[in-house]
Amino acid sequence: MKQTEIYDSAVIGGGVMGCTTALHLARGGMRVVLVERGGLCGEATGRCGGTLSLMYVPAILVPYAIRGRELWKDAPRWLGRDVGFNDRHGLDIAFTDADGETLRAEMELRAAAGAPIEIIDGNQARKIEPALSKDIVAAAHCAQDGHALSYLSGVFFHRALARAGVDIRVGTDVFGVEGGDRGFVLRTAKQSIRARRIVLAGGVWMRKMIGWFGLDVPIIGRVTQETISERMPPILASGVRVFRDISLKQAANGTVLVGGGRGSRWIEDADRETVELDPAVVNQVMMNALGSARRAVPALAVARAVRMWTGIEGIAPDNMPVIGPLPGTADVFTIGCQRSGFTAGPFMGRLLADALLGRQPEMPIFAPAFDPARLLSMAPVDRERGVPTV
Amino acid sequence: MNTAAPVVIVGAGPAGATAALSLAEAGISSVLLDDNGAAGGQVWRTGAADLGPPLAYTDARGDELRRDLKRHGDLIDHRTGHEVVGLFPDLRLWVLEGGETVTSLHPKAIVVATGALEVFAPVPGWTRPGVYGLGGLQALMKTSRVVPDGPVVLGGAGPLLRLVAAQLASFGAEIAAVVDAAPWPSSGQVLRLASQPGLLAKGLAFEWGLLRRGIPVHRGSAIVEVAGDEEADSVLVAPVDENWRPVDGPRRRLEARVVGLGYGVRSNVELTRLAGCEHTFSASRGGWHATRNRDMETTVENLFLAGDGGGIGGVEVALAEGVIAAASVSERLGQGDRLKTKAAKARGRMVDLVRFQDALADWSGVRPGILAGSTEDTIICRCEDVTRGEIAAAVAAGYTDIGPVKMNTRAGMGLCQGRTCTPALQAIMASETGRPLAEAGLPTSRAPLRPVPLKALAQLPLDEAVE
Amino acid sequence: MTRFRRTTPVQSLVSVTVDGRAMELPEGEVLAAALLVGGMGRFSDSVRVGEPRGPLCLMGSCFQCVAEIDGTPQVRTCRTAVRAGMTVALNAPSSASK
Ligand SMILES: Cc1cc2nc3c(=O)[nH]c(=O)nc-3n(C[C@H](O)[C@H](O)[C@H](O)COP(=O)(O)OP(=O)(O)OC[C@H]3O[C@@H](n4cnc5c(N)ncnc54)[C@H](O)[C@@H]3O)c2cc1C
Ligand SMILES: Cc1cc2nc3c(=O)[nH]c(=O)nc-3n(C[C@H](O)[C@H](O)[C@H](O)COP(=O)(O)OP(=O)(O)OC[C@H]3O[C@@H](n4cnc5c(N)ncnc54)[C@H](O)[C@@H]3O)c2cc1C
Ligand code: FES
């Protein structure tokens, strides 16, 4: 396409949210450019654990997560490739009665929203997952769980997007967006890009992107860590979580992934602080996570860790997604900042695309709970208390 | 065991061991960590058992070094079999012992002296058992006096090629051929190599050793294929141009029971990368290495770097830098300038040595055609089985930075964390994008650098008291 | 097929089990070296293609020489000394799964 031509939509940010939005917009007949400063799915999406779970999300997002998980299962059909989907049972376990009670209260809300979750005791949990520790007092069990190989998603999205005719501009950092008489102009390190419609899908960089339009929203970054083991004989048959602490799973190739860990941080400026992450904290969180992993699944004591990495996701103070029209500037939309966003991502992107294509979305997407405008009057995250979980 | 040392030195090769000895001279104690069973590094590597007569073309300085370290045992806490698997910008280290336990150290100053790694140029069949690094064949001789049985073909470039050939021959190994990508040195190159008559003489001695035994040396040629049923049994040799690209001309197949490959060495940058030091690319120093000031300090305060890990300079440079780094550390710790004169002398020696190194790199340093022997299907990353074609496809899709290429192809993401394939990966990216090698970038390194038992990390005690 | 030989006499031999077979190997020797002299060249299978692999660098860097040792998978044999009674499994499934 020549530089003077105008795209129907420019999607800025190539994580799961941006990729699926761009894919469905293009399939719906729009001329779409996807602009990503690194590689596709190289940030939160590619670094994430790939857990597909209904047990982490705020209750009203449960129906969306169910559909997202189904889409990952169905990836060969709409993405053209199986992204290593693993159909598993999920267990969220508690070591104390107090945790068990909070777990029950939270999970009942998710169950009421449609997640097939039941509360069981330690013995029942060990029947489902014999590798679990004897010290577990309570657990939540969900028959719909599992994971996909998130690190592969970028390659697969790339192929599908190219086939759908999306103009993919990786390695292209957007510095700002200007409104013009013929739509918008994206300023990049390379050539400028013109588009009639803008979708901001910048993950934790969403705050900065919204800032291009003169608005400040209290989106904050949360750092999560992952540690991966070498290939091991089968140990874990289900996706295991330690309540409000870590997640654990074993991939088909035998590697065990430990995600999370107590002591992880909130950060304000993802650009600056990722390079300045205090190594002492990073290391401490990893040790905490591995300690919990070992406690939950004693057989992991012999596992060897081969690599550790961090990723950052954007979070709104109410822990709800930021999806919808941006207040103040017509034809600018946002999508992101969704808890367990990898799980629901393919569905949210499709819903937004449907809305922009003038179709009736399968579930509400321009919902008040997701509306970016709500953030303008919202207080920043209280770092001590964190954000609501259900 | 002395855990109150303010200084930790990583690597007990010529650079690290000399730094420890110099510090001891100034009365400063140090912890000297190395993953081998004995000090000496690459050049003075040795085995545990009694090995009989010394290896040809080596000197006695390794034994001397080990004796000196022992003599200063009160000040130098040399821990063998200790592998540093983490080094963080706050000068914290994770140390893996015997593959089992991990300790955390937090000294006031660190000297990284982790030396070099061999550079491999993948060709079809190079993954077959029976193909070894030149340094690997040398290590078998140095630690175990084990040598190939049956015809050996050695291919590559750089000083190690002839040295290993001469050493193997001295043990009676049957060297069928030495295949050298570099042509005869030009007279100008010889002249500049003569700036270090001692080193030039050494090189000539290897050459003479080969000549005397009638070992054929194919100059301006490269091994472009390793064939065999399952394991290697022959190689294909083709002529190459001055950039090491295979050209038309007679190709010959040579029988080989053991194949040695190596295209020179590059700095081992995994620790300095992890620590967040700034790095630079310099073709005559083996490519990427951390930048340092003249006191051998990196861009991370109190993190010093000596020896081949800071750019390839060879053993004599490593020795000099070890002294300079020690002098800087001593001064930084407020322990006076007792090493000042020694350091000044070392600086003086370095000028000529560096000139020699430049001449050597000019003659046999890595050339842009290093990858031209590989094909679409050649496996570049041996850990994850990623081919050249897959990497090229990622670059063609717009992934022009090394991080996204790794993530999308899995190249360099396996057990070795890219130690083997990184130079080849960079070369493919350079050739596919048409950009200079220096712009292909350097991958990030991540802790732990080696597999570490979960239980060891989970129980990592608080920092061992290092003052 | 043996591709390597030892040029110095062995001091003391110890019994080691390699792939279920009893072998006498020099105590304290680098395990990779002892196995090479013992005629073994194929140490593991690669993870994706499943093709044979053997030691490459012999200095702890490349991880191509890994074997399961006393139940621990993927241990570098070039960094391991021969000990009496050790059990070594080459091409162990855990090091070679997909
Ligand atoms: C470590 C970790 C583990 C997680 N585990 C799970 C899990 O197991 N299951 C689950 O469901 N969710 C998980 N999540 C959450 C999930 O990863 C995210 O919700 C989801 O991937 C977010 O997708 P996104 O597209 O909004 O953001 P991202 O994937 O971060 O994409 C945003 C993109 O925007 C690009 N960008 C930013 N600024 C610019 C600019 N100026 N110009 C051009 N491009 C720009 C970035 O480079 C990036 O690629 C995890 C998150 C993390 C960090
Ligand atoms: C394979 C190979 C073979 C070589 N053979 C010769 C030769 O025969 N003659 C010659 O003149 N030059 C040789 N060289 C060149 C060599 O780099 C220099 O001659 C010289 O050894 C450099 O000294 P150094 O102290 O900088 O590093 P080295 O001698 O390499 O010493 C570095 C030491 O650090 C250890 N180390 C590395 N990483 C870690 C870690 N994370 N934790 C703990 N310890 C670590 C290494 O095992 C090594 O013992 C060789 C280089 C290589 C790569
Ligand atoms: S042969 Fe390379 S690590 Fe052992």
Short mmCIF file of N, CA, C and O and ligand atoms in Angstrom, two decimals, chain A residues 12-17 35-37 43-45 47-51 172-174 201-203 205 209 212 224 226 311-313 336 338 340-343, ligand 1:
data_model
loop_
_atom_site.label_atom_id
_atom_site.label_comp_id
_atom_site.label_asym_id
_atom_site.label_seq_id
_atom_site.Cartn_x
_atom_site.Cartn_y
_atom_site.Cartn_z
N ILE A 12 -2.68 -0.69 17.14
CA ILE A 12 -1.35 -0.43 17.68
C ILE A 12 -1.11 -1.36 18.87
O ILE A 12 -1.78 -1.24 19.90
N GLY A 13 -0.17 -2.26 18.73
CA GLY A 13 0.12 -3.24 19.76
C GLY A 13 -0.26 -4.63 19.27
O GLY A 13 -1.43 -4.89 18.97
N GLY A 14 0.75 -5.52 19.17
CA GLY A 14 0.52 -6.85 18.61
C GLY A 14 0.57 -7.95 19.64
O GLY A 14 1.28 -8.93 19.46
N GLY A 15 -0.15 -7.81 20.75
CA GLY A 15 -0.34 -8.92 21.68
C GLY A 15 -1.61 -9.67 21.26
O GLY A 15 -2.13 -9.45 20.17
N VAL A 16 -2.10 -10.53 22.15
CA VAL A 16 -3.27 -11.32 21.78
C VAL A 16 -4.46 -10.42 21.48
O VAL A 16 -5.26 -10.70 20.57
N MET A 17 -4.59 -9.31 22.20
CA MET A 17 -5.73 -8.43 22.00
C MET A 17 -5.66 -7.77 20.61
O MET A 17 -6.63 -7.80 19.85
N VAL A 35 0.47 -2.49 13.93
CA VAL A 35 1.78 -1.89 14.18
C VAL A 35 2.29 -2.34 15.55
O VAL A 35 1.64 -2.13 16.58
N GLU A 36 3.44 -2.96 15.55
CA GLU A 36 3.99 -3.53 16.79
C GLU A 36 5.46 -3.14 16.87
O GLU A 36 6.20 -3.32 15.92
N ARG A 37 5.86 -2.65 18.02
CA ARG A 37 7.24 -2.16 18.08
C ARG A 37 8.27 -3.28 18.21
O ARG A 37 9.41 -3.13 17.80
N GLU A 43 5.48 -9.51 24.25
CA GLU A 43 5.39 -8.98 25.63
C GLU A 43 4.51 -9.89 26.47
O GLU A 43 4.71 -11.08 26.45
N ALA A 44 3.53 -9.32 27.17
CA ALA A 44 2.73 -10.14 28.11
C ALA A 44 2.25 -11.43 27.45
O ALA A 44 2.35 -12.51 28.03
N THR A 45 1.78 -11.34 26.22
CA THR A 45 1.17 -12.50 25.60
C THR A 45 2.16 -13.66 25.41
O THR A 45 1.84 -14.80 25.72
N ARG A 47 5.06 -13.97 26.93
CA ARG A 47 5.78 -14.31 28.16
C ARG A 47 4.88 -14.97 29.19
O ARG A 47 5.34 -15.45 30.21
N CYS A 48 3.59 -14.93 28.95
CA CYS A 48 2.67 -15.38 29.99
C CYS A 48 2.68 -16.89 30.08
O CYS A 48 3.25 -17.59 29.25
N GLY A 49 2.06 -17.39 31.14
CA GLY A 49 2.09 -18.82 31.39
C GLY A 49 1.20 -19.62 30.45
O GLY A 49 1.31 -20.83 30.36
N GLY A 50 0.28 -18.94 29.79
CA GLY A 50 -0.60 -19.65 28.86
C GLY A 50 -1.69 -20.46 29.54
O GLY A 50 -2.38 -21.25 28.89
N THR A 51 -1.88 -20.25 30.84
CA THR A 51 -2.95 -20.95 31.53
C THR A 51 -4.30 -20.50 30.99
O THR A 51 -4.52 -19.30 30.80
N THR A 172 8.15 -1.69 14.64
CA THR A 172 7.76 -0.32 14.33
C THR A 172 7.14 0.34 15.56
O THR A 172 6.01 0.06 15.94
N ASP A 173 7.91 1.21 16.17
CA ASP A 173 7.47 1.88 17.40
C ASP A 173 6.61 3.09 17.04
O ASP A 173 7.03 3.93 16.26
N VAL A 174 5.41 3.16 17.59
CA VAL A 174 4.57 4.34 17.37
C VAL A 174 4.89 5.37 18.46
O VAL A 174 4.88 5.04 19.64
N ALA A 201 -4.00 -1.17 21.59
CA ALA A 201 -3.93 -2.50 22.23
C ALA A 201 -2.55 -2.69 22.83
O ALA A 201 -1.86 -3.66 22.57
N GLY A 202 -2.15 -1.72 23.64
CA GLY A 202 -0.77 -1.67 24.11
C GLY A 202 -0.47 -2.37 25.41
O GLY A 202 0.59 -2.15 25.99
N GLY A 203 -1.37 -3.20 25.91
CA GLY A 203 -1.06 -3.90 27.15
C GLY A 203 -0.77 -2.89 28.26
O GLY A 203 -1.52 -1.94 28.47
N TRP A 205 1.30 -0.67 28.23
CA TRP A 205 1.61 0.66 27.67
C TRP A 205 0.35 1.42 27.27
O TRP A 205 0.40 2.46 26.64
N MET A 209 -0.40 5.25 25.66
CA MET A 209 -1.13 5.43 24.38
C MET A 209 -2.33 6.35 24.58
O MET A 209 -2.59 7.24 23.75
N TRP A 212 -1.55 9.93 24.48
CA TRP A 212 -1.41 10.62 23.19
C TRP A 212 -2.64 11.47 22.89
O TRP A 212 -2.59 12.40 22.10
N THR A 224 4.87 -10.03 36.72
CA THR A 224 4.72 -11.44 37.09
C THR A 224 5.95 -12.19 36.58
O THR A 224 6.52 -11.81 35.56
N GLU A 226 7.95 -15.96 35.71
CA GLU A 226 7.78 -17.37 35.34
C GLU A 226 9.15 -18.05 35.45
O GLU A 226 10.16 -17.47 35.09
N GLY A 311 7.31 -10.61 33.07
CA GLY A 311 6.43 -9.98 32.09
C GLY A 311 5.55 -8.99 32.84
O GLY A 311 5.42 -9.07 34.06
N ILE A 312 4.99 -8.04 32.11
CA ILE A 312 4.17 -7.02 32.78
C ILE A 312 2.83 -6.92 32.10
O ILE A 312 2.73 -6.89 30.87
N GLU A 313 1.80 -6.86 32.89
CA GLU A 313 0.48 -6.63 32.33
C GLU A 313 -0.10 -5.35 32.90
O GLU A 313 0.28 -4.93 34.00
N GLY A 336 -7.75 -4.06 26.19
CA GLY A 336 -6.66 -4.62 26.98
C GLY A 336 -6.91 -4.53 28.47
O GLY A 336 -8.03 -4.30 28.92
N GLN A 338 -6.88 -6.79 30.74
CA GLN A 338 -7.86 -7.75 31.23
C GLN A 338 -7.17 -8.85 32.02
O GLN A 338 -6.22 -9.47 31.55
N SER A 340 -6.28 -12.34 33.37
CA SER A 340 -6.26 -13.58 32.59
C SER A 340 -6.57 -13.30 31.13
O SER A 340 -7.36 -13.99 30.48
N GLY A 341 -5.93 -12.27 30.63
CA GLY A 341 -6.24 -11.80 29.29
C GLY A 341 -5.83 -12.76 28.19
O GLY A 341 -6.34 -12.68 27.08
N PHE A 342 -4.91 -13.66 28.48
CA PHE A 342 -4.56 -14.63 27.45
C PHE A 342 -5.75 -15.56 27.21
O PHE A 342 -6.08 -15.89 26.07
N THR A 343 -6.39 -15.97 28.30
CA THR A 343 -7.53 -16.89 28.18
C THR A 343 -8.64 -16.29 27.33
O THR A 343 -9.10 -16.90 26.36
C1 LIG D 1 4.17 -13.30 33.33
C2 LIG D 1 2.71 -13.27 33.00
C3 LIG D 1 1.98 -14.45 33.10
C4 LIG D 1 0.63 -14.45 32.75
N1 LIG D 1 -0.03 -15.63 32.78
C5 LIG D 1 -1.29 -15.69 32.27
C6 LIG D 1 -1.94 -16.94 32.16
O1 LIG D 1 -1.36 -17.98 32.51
N2 LIG D 1 -3.19 -16.98 31.63
C7 LIG D 1 -3.83 -15.85 31.21
O2 LIG D 1 -4.97 -15.94 30.76
N3 LIG D 1 -3.22 -14.64 31.30
C8 LIG D 1 -1.98 -14.54 31.80
N4 LIG D 1 -1.35 -13.33 31.88
C9 LIG D 1 -2.04 -12.14 31.38
C10 LIG D 1 -1.94 -12.07 29.86
O3 LIG D 1 -0.64 -12.34 29.44
C11 LIG D 1 -2.32 -10.71 29.37
O4 LIG D 1 -3.56 -10.35 29.91
C12 LIG D 1 -2.45 -10.63 27.86
O5 LIG D 1 -1.41 -11.31 27.20
C13 LIG D 1 -2.44 -9.18 27.44
O6 LIG D 1 -2.45 -9.07 26.04
P1 LIG D 1 -2.35 -7.65 25.38
O7 LIG D 1 -2.44 -7.85 23.92
O8 LIG D 1 -3.31 -6.73 26.01
O9 LIG D 1 -0.93 -7.08 25.81
P2 LIG D 1 0.55 -7.44 25.31
O10 LIG D 1 0.68 -8.85 24.97
O11 LIG D 1 1.49 -6.88 26.32
O12 LIG D 1 0.67 -6.62 23.96
C14 LIG D 1 0.86 -5.24 23.91
C15 LIG D 1 1.79 -4.94 22.75
O13 LIG D 1 1.83 -3.55 22.49
C16 LIG D 1 3.11 -3.25 22.01
N5 LIG D 1 3.35 -1.80 22.12
C17 LIG D 1 3.46 -1.08 23.27
N6 LIG D 1 3.71 0.20 22.98
C18 LIG D 1 3.78 0.29 21.62
C19 LIG D 1 4.02 1.38 20.73
N7 LIG D 1 4.22 2.60 21.18
N8 LIG D 1 4.03 1.12 19.41
C20 LIG D 1 3.82 -0.14 18.92
N9 LIG D 1 3.58 -1.18 19.74
C21 LIG D 1 3.56 -0.97 21.07
C22 LIG D 1 3.99 -4.08 22.89
O14 LIG D 1 5.27 -4.25 22.31
C23 LIG D 1 3.20 -5.36 23.02
O15 LIG D 1 3.60 -6.34 22.09
C24 LIG D 1 -0.01 -13.26 32.29
C25 LIG D 1 0.71 -12.08 32.24
C26 LIG D 1 2.07 -12.07 32.57
C27 LIG D 1 2.84 -10.81 32.45
#
